[in-house]
């Protein structure tokens, strides 16, 4: 089974990460007859049918070869969410979108994000944001940059190109080869830059098309999982729920978890703990929340890629950033220890594993 790639949005504060995620979500909701958006815990899924619909006005989007079921966007943008979502040898995020405000260019957190992406070997796309702020920009009311560019005058096109090539220059200084997405011929070697406006939505179609195409072509092996295999995920957050006590919000990137499965995770005290899943929760669709007391659906099982809330005993000290592994034999302790060994090694508090 091929799962959805998990995508994290990164970039300097105020460059438009939150606005871009909101625009992607609202664009998908507008395409609701094609399936809209599926809300997860801590993540939003744009199904492939919706992406096809949003990209339908674009030429050169070949939908036939696409097998991935959609894109799963982590709702919290930023470096912290990305680095907290650890999996062995990297991040749970398969792909990142690096947002750069074209009116400002690179800023310290842009460079920091690139350093992290390089360290985790995560492929990324640059969203050159706020193109609507270029003097003379005409809002085309389209989600496609191709369409929008046809309406701009030569001065605007010149300014946009200049800004894009400033980004190319900065990426070059950091050792990355990049180009405007439409000029890229080798997507493995070159980073694509997509001009977008998170405010008006222009370029969102190209961004979704590229994220889909790159995932399909270069990440297919990684995304090919055994549907019923051992559940593996990472703790995004621990919370207290009035009815359930402590719960953990988990991004599941492999396999399936069922109610009554035993899971293992690390605690903030540096121990490996196990517990039995009592409840698996996902948000209800908006339409159902209106006439219901609960915002959640209780599920029997959940499969990757997914954002899910887990209710169980023993979660009081569950540590965000810890792996969550379904216990199928007694190899889990070793696996968790070796995984959280690296977690503690990179965290500021040096806790000794017991
Ligand atoms: P974040 O800190 O990276 O999440 O940035 P936000 O999404 O909060 O955006 C920072 C500010 O930039 C807000 O006032 C947004 O309305 C504005 N903004 C974000 N994207 C765009 C855009 O594409 N065009 C314009 N004109 N403003 C934008």
Coordinates of C-alpha atoms and ligand atoms in Angstrom, one line a residue:
X1 CA 0.0 0.0 0.0
X2 CA 1.3 3.5 -0.8
X3 CA 0.6 6.0 2.0
X4 CA 0.3 9.7 1.9
X5 CA 3.6 11.6 2.1
X6 CA 3.8 13.7 5.4
X7 CA 4.6 17.3 4.7
X8 CA 5.9 20.0 7.0
X9 CA 5.9 23.7 6.3
X10 CA 8.9 25.7 7.5
X11 CA 10.4 29.1 7.2
X12 CA 11.2 32.4 9.0
X13 CA 8.5 33.9 11.3
X14 CA 6.0 36.1 9.4
X15 CA 7.0 34.8 6.0
X16 CA 3.5 33.2 5.7
X17 CA 3.6 29.6 6.8
X18 CA 0.3 29.7 8.6
X19 CA -1.4 31.6 5.9
X20 CA -0.2 29.2 3.3
X21 CA -1.4 26.2 5.2
X22 CA -4.8 27.9 5.7
X23 CA -5.0 28.7 1.9
X24 CA -4.2 25.0 1.0
X25 CA -6.9 23.9 3.4
X26 CA -9.5 26.4 2.2
X27 CA -8.7 25.7 -1.5
X28 CA -9.3 22.0 -0.8
X29 CA -12.5 22.7 1.0
X30 CA -13.8 24.6 -2.0
X31 CA -13.2 21.5 -4.1
X32 CA -15.5 19.7 -1.8
X33 CA -17.4 17.7 -4.5
X34 CA -14.1 16.0 -5.1
X35 CA -13.7 15.1 -1.5
X36 CA -12.7 18.3 0.3
X37 CA -10.3 17.8 3.1
X38 CA -9.9 15.1 5.8
X39 CA -9.1 16.5 9.2
X40 CA -6.7 14.4 11.3
X41 CA -5.3 15.1 14.8
X42 CA -2.5 17.6 14.2
X43 CA -2.7 17.2 10.4
X44 CA -4.9 17.8 7.4
X45 CA -5.2 15.5 4.4
X46 CA -5.7 16.7 0.9
X47 CA -7.0 13.7 -1.1
X48 CA -5.6 13.0 -4.5
X49 CA -8.9 13.6 -6.2
X50 CA -8.9 17.1 -4.8
X51 CA -5.4 17.8 -6.0
X52 CA -6.3 16.6 -9.5
X53 CA -9.3 19.0 -9.5
X54 CA -7.3 22.0 -8.2
X55 CA -4.6 21.2 -10.8
X56 CA -7.0 20.5 -13.7
X57 CA -6.6 23.8 -15.4
X58 CA -2.9 23.3 -15.6
X59 CA -1.1 21.8 -18.6
X60 CA 1.6 19.2 -18.0
X61 CA 0.0 17.7 -14.9
X62 CA -0.1 14.0 -15.7
X63 CA -2.6 12.5 -13.2
X64 CA -2.5 9.0 -14.6
X65 CA 0.8 7.9 -13.0
X66 CA -0.1 9.1 -9.6
X67 CA -0.6 6.4 -7.0
X68 CA -0.2 8.3 -3.8
X69 CA -3.6 8.7 -2.1
X70 CA -3.1 12.3 -1.1
X71 CA -0.9 14.7 0.9
X72 CA -0.8 14.9 4.7
X73 CA 0.1 18.3 5.9
X74 CA 1.3 18.7 9.5
X75 CA -1.0 21.6 10.9
X76 CA 1.7 23.2 13.1
X77 CA 4.3 24.8 10.9
X78 CA 7.8 25.4 12.0
X79 CA 11.1 23.9 12.9
X80 CA 10.0 22.6 16.3
X81 CA 7.2 20.4 14.9
X82 CA 9.6 19.1 12.2
X83 CA 12.4 18.1 14.6
X84 CA 10.0 16.8 17.2
X85 CA 8.5 14.3 14.7
X86 CA 11.5 12.0 14.8
X87 CA 11.8 8.6 13.2
X88 CA 15.0 6.6 13.0
X89 CA 17.5 8.4 10.9
X90 CA 15.4 11.4 10.3
X91 CA 12.1 13.1 10.6
X92 CA 8.6 11.7 10.1
X93 CA 8.1 14.5 7.5
X94 CA 8.9 13.0 4.1
X95 CA 8.9 16.4 2.4
X96 CA 9.1 20.1 3.4
X97 CA 7.8 23.3 2.0
X98 CA 10.2 26.1 2.8
X99 CA 8.3 29.5 2.8
X100 CA 10.4 32.5 1.8
X101 CA 8.8 36.0 1.7
X102 CA 10.1 37.4 -1.6
X103 CA 9.9 40.9 -0.3
X104 CA 12.4 40.0 2.5
X105 CA 14.4 37.2 1.1
X106 CA 16.4 34.9 3.4
X107 CA 16.3 35.6 7.1
X108 CA 18.0 33.7 10.0
X109 CA 15.3 31.1 10.5
X110 CA 15.3 30.4 6.7
X111 CA 18.9 29.5 6.9
X112 CA 18.3 27.5 10.1
X113 CA 15.5 25.6 8.4
X114 CA 17.8 24.7 5.5
X115 CA 20.4 23.5 7.9
X116 CA 17.8 21.2 9.6
X117 CA 16.5 19.9 6.3
X118 CA 20.0 19.1 5.2
X119 CA 20.8 17.3 8.4
X120 CA 17.6 15.2 8.2
X121 CA 18.1 14.7 4.4
X122 CA 14.6 15.9 3.8
X123 CA 13.8 17.0 0.2
X124 CA 12.1 20.4 0.0
X125 CA 10.3 22.8 -2.3
X126 CA 10.7 26.6 -1.9
X127 CA 7.4 28.6 -1.8
X128 CA 8.5 32.1 -2.8
X129 CA 5.6 33.8 -1.0
X130 CA 3.7 37.1 -1.2
X131 CA 4.0 37.6 -4.9
X132 CA 0.8 39.7 -4.7
X133 CA 2.9 42.4 -3.0
X134 CA 4.9 43.0 -6.1
X135 CA 4.0 46.5 -7.3
X136 CA 1.5 46.3 -10.2
X137 CA 0.5 42.6 -9.5
X138 CA -3.0 41.9 -10.8
X139 CA -5.0 39.4 -8.8
X140 CA -6.0 36.8 -11.4
X141 CA -8.4 35.0 -8.9
X142 CA -6.8 31.7 -10.1
X143 CA -5.0 29.1 -8.0
X144 CA -2.6 28.5 -10.9
X145 CA 0.5 30.6 -11.4
X146 CA 0.5 29.7 -15.1
X147 CA -2.8 31.5 -15.5
X148 CA -1.9 34.4 -13.2
X149 CA 1.4 35.1 -15.1
X150 CA -0.5 35.6 -18.3
X151 CA -2.2 38.7 -16.8
X152 CA 0.9 40.4 -15.4
X153 CA 2.9 43.1 -17.2
X154 CA 6.5 42.8 -18.1
X155 CA 7.7 44.9 -15.2
X156 CA 6.0 42.6 -12.7
X157 CA 7.4 39.5 -14.5
X158 CA 10.9 41.1 -14.4
X159 CA 10.6 41.9 -10.7
X160 CA 9.4 38.4 -9.9
X161 CA 12.2 36.8 -11.8
X162 CA 14.8 39.0 -10.1
X163 CA 13.4 38.0 -6.7
X164 CA 13.4 34.3 -7.6
X165 CA 17.0 34.5 -8.8
X166 CA 18.0 36.2 -5.5
X167 CA 16.7 33.0 -3.8
X168 CA 18.6 30.9 -6.3
X169 CA 21.7 32.8 -5.4
X170 CA 21.2 32.4 -1.6
X171 CA 20.6 28.7 -2.0
X172 CA 23.7 28.5 -4.1
X173 CA 25.7 30.0 -1.3
X174 CA 24.5 27.3 0.9
X175 CA 25.5 24.6 -1.6
X176 CA 22.1 23.9 -3.2
X177 CA 21.4 24.1 -6.8
X178 CA 17.9 25.5 -7.6
X179 CA 15.7 27.1 -10.2
X180 CA 12.2 28.3 -11.0
X181 CA 10.2 25.1 -10.9
X182 CA 9.3 25.4 -14.6
X183 CA 13.0 25.4 -15.6
X184 CA 14.0 22.4 -13.5
X185 CA 14.8 19.4 -15.5
X186 CA 16.3 17.1 -12.9
X187 CA 14.2 17.2 -9.8
X188 CA 16.6 15.1 -7.8
X189 CA 19.5 17.5 -8.3
X190 CA 17.7 20.8 -8.3
X191 CA 15.4 22.5 -5.8
X192 CA 12.2 23.9 -7.3
X193 CA 11.1 27.4 -6.4
X194 CA 7.4 28.1 -6.8
X195 CA 6.2 31.7 -6.6
X196 CA 3.0 31.8 -4.6
X197 CA 0.6 34.1 -2.8
X198 CA -0.7 32.5 0.4
X199 CA -3.1 35.4 0.5
X200 CA -4.8 35.1 -2.9
X201 CA -3.9 31.5 -3.6
X202 CA -2.0 31.9 -6.9
X203 CA 0.6 29.2 -7.2
X204 CA -1.1 26.8 -4.8
X205 CA -2.0 24.6 -7.7
X206 CA 1.7 24.4 -8.8
X207 CA 2.8 23.8 -5.3
X208 CA 0.4 20.9 -4.8
X209 CA 1.3 19.5 -8.2
X210 CA 5.0 19.5 -7.4
X211 CA 4.6 18.1 -3.9
X212 CA 2.5 15.3 -5.5
X213 CA 4.9 14.7 -8.4
X214 CA 8.1 14.7 -6.3
X215 CA 6.5 12.3 -3.8
X216 CA 5.3 9.9 -6.5
X217 CA 8.7 9.9 -8.3
X218 CA 11.2 10.0 -5.6
X219 CA 9.5 8.8 -2.4
X220 CA 7.4 5.9 -3.6
X221 CA 9.8 3.3 -2.0
X222 CA 9.6 5.0 1.3
X223 CA 5.8 5.5 1.1
X224 CA 5.3 1.8 0.2
X225 CA 4.2 0.3 3.5
X226 CA 2.6 -2.9 4.6
X227 CA -1.0 -1.8 5.4
X228 CA -1.4 -4.2 8.3
X229 CA 2.2 -4.0 9.5
X230 CA 3.4 -3.0 12.9
X231 CA 2.2 0.5 13.8
X232 CA 4.9 3.0 14.2
X233 CA 4.6 6.7 14.9
X234 CA 5.9 9.7 16.8
X235 CA 4.3 11.7 19.6
X236 CA 3.4 15.2 18.5
X237 CA 1.9 16.3 21.8
X238 CA 0.6 15.1 25.2
X239 CA -2.6 16.6 26.5
X240 CA -5.1 16.1 29.3
X241 CA -8.6 15.2 28.2
X242 CA -11.5 15.7 30.6
X243 CA -13.0 12.3 29.9
X244 CA -9.9 10.2 29.0
X245 CA -7.2 11.6 31.3
X246 CA -3.8 11.9 29.6
X247 CA -3.9 11.4 25.8
X248 CA -1.2 11.5 23.2
X249 CA -1.5 12.9 19.7
X250 CA 0.5 10.7 17.4
X251 CA 1.5 11.0 13.7
X252 CA 1.4 7.4 12.5
X253 CA 3.7 6.8 9.6
X254 CA 3.7 3.1 9.2
X255 CA 1.3 0.2 9.7
X256 CA -2.0 0.0 11.6
X257 CA -3.0 0.4 15.3
X258 CA -6.1 -1.2 16.9
X259 CA -7.9 -0.6 20.2
X260 CA -6.4 -3.1 22.7
X261 CA -3.0 -3.2 20.9
X262 CA -0.1 -2.7 23.2
X263 CA 2.2 0.2 22.4
X264 CA 5.6 1.3 23.8
X265 CA 6.9 4.8 24.1
X266 CA 9.5 6.8 26.1
X267 CA 8.8 8.9 29.1
X268 CA 10.3 12.3 30.0
X269 CA 12.1 10.4 32.8
X270 CA 14.0 8.4 30.2
X271 CA 12.1 5.1 30.7
X272 CA 10.4 2.8 28.2
X273 CA 6.8 2.4 29.1
X274 CA 4.1 0.2 27.6
X275 CA 0.3 0.5 27.7
X276 CA -2.8 -0.9 26.0
X277 CA -4.7 1.4 23.7
X278 CA -8.1 2.2 25.1
X279 CA -9.3 4.7 22.5
X280 CA -8.4 5.9 19.1
X281 CA -9.9 9.3 18.2
X282 CA -10.1 11.3 15.0
X283 CA -11.9 14.6 14.5
X284 CA -15.4 14.4 13.1
X285 CA -16.1 16.1 9.8
X286 CA -17.2 19.7 10.4
X287 CA -20.7 18.9 9.1
X288 CA -21.2 16.3 11.8
X289 CA -19.8 18.3 14.7
X290 CA -22.7 20.8 14.4
X291 CA -25.3 18.3 15.6
X292 CA -23.3 16.3 18.0
X293 CA -21.9 16.6 21.5
X294 CA -18.5 15.2 20.6
X295 CA -16.0 16.6 18.2
X296 CA -14.4 13.1 17.8
X297 CA -15.1 9.8 16.2
X298 CA -14.0 6.7 18.2
X299 CA -12.3 4.2 15.8
X300 CA -11.4 0.6 16.1
X301 CA -8.3 0.9 14.1
X302 CA -6.3 3.5 12.2
X303 CA -3.7 3.1 9.4
X304 CA -0.8 5.2 8.3
X305 CA -0.3 8.0 7.3
X306 CA -2.6 9.4 10.0
X307 CA -2.8 11.9 12.8
X308 CA -4.6 10.2 15.7
X309 CA -5.3 10.8 19.4
X310 CA -4.6 7.8 21.6
X311 CA -6.2 7.3 25.0
X312 CA -4.6 4.9 27.5
X313 CA -3.4 4.4 31.0
X314 CA 0.2 5.3 31.9
X315 CA 0.5 8.3 29.5
X316 CA 1.2 10.8 32.3
X317 CA 4.9 11.1 31.4
X318 CA 4.8 10.3 27.7
X319 CA 7.3 12.5 26.0
X320 CA 6.6 14.5 22.9
X321 CA 9.1 13.5 20.2
X322 CA 9.2 9.9 21.4
X323 CA 8.6 7.1 19.1
X324 CA 5.4 5.0 19.5
X325 CA 5.8 1.4 18.5
X326 CA 3.2 -1.4 18.5
X327 CA 4.5 -4.2 20.7
X328 CA 4.4 -7.5 18.8
X329 CA 7.4 -9.2 20.5
X330 CA 10.0 -8.2 23.1
X331 CA 12.2 -6.4 20.6
X332 CA 10.4 -3.1 21.3
X333 CA 12.5 -2.1 24.4
X334 CA 15.7 -2.3 22.4
X335 CA 14.2 -0.4 19.5
X336 CA 12.7 2.4 21.7
X337 CA 15.9 2.7 23.7
X338 CA 18.0 3.1 20.6
X339 CA 15.6 5.5 19.1
X340 CA 15.2 7.6 22.2
X341 CA 18.9 7.3 22.8
X342 CA 19.3 9.7 19.8
X343 CA 16.4 11.8 21.1
X344 CA 18.1 12.4 24.4
X345 CA 21.4 12.9 22.7
X346 CA 19.9 15.8 20.8
X347 CA 17.8 17.3 23.6
X348 CA 19.2 19.8 26.0
X349 CA 18.5 17.8 29.1
X350 CA 20.9 14.9 29.2
X351 CA 18.8 12.1 30.8
X352 CA 20.4 8.7 31.3
X353 CA 18.4 5.8 30.0
X354 CA 17.5 3.3 32.6
Ligands
LIG1 P1 4.1 32.7 9.8 O1 4.7 33.4 11.0 O2 5.2 32.3 8.9 O3 3.1 31.6 10.0 O4 3.4 33.9 9.0 P2 1.8 34.2 8.9 O5 1.1 33.2 8.0 O6 1.3 34.5 10.2 O7 1.9 35.6 8.0 C1 2.5 36.8 8.5 C2 1.8 38.0 7.9 O8 2.0 38.0 6.5 C3 0.3 38.0 8.1 O9 -0.1 39.3 8.4 C4 -0.2 37.5 6.8 O10 -1.5 38.0 6.5 C5 0.8 38.0 5.8 N1 0.9 37.2 4.6 C6 1.1 35.9 4.6 N2 1.2 35.5 3.3 C7 0.9 36.5 2.5 C8 0.8 36.7 1.1 O11 1.0 35.8 0.3 N3 0.5 38.0 0.7 C9 0.4 39.0 1.5 N4 0.1 40.3 1.0 N5 0.5 38.9 2.9 C10 0.7 37.7 3.3

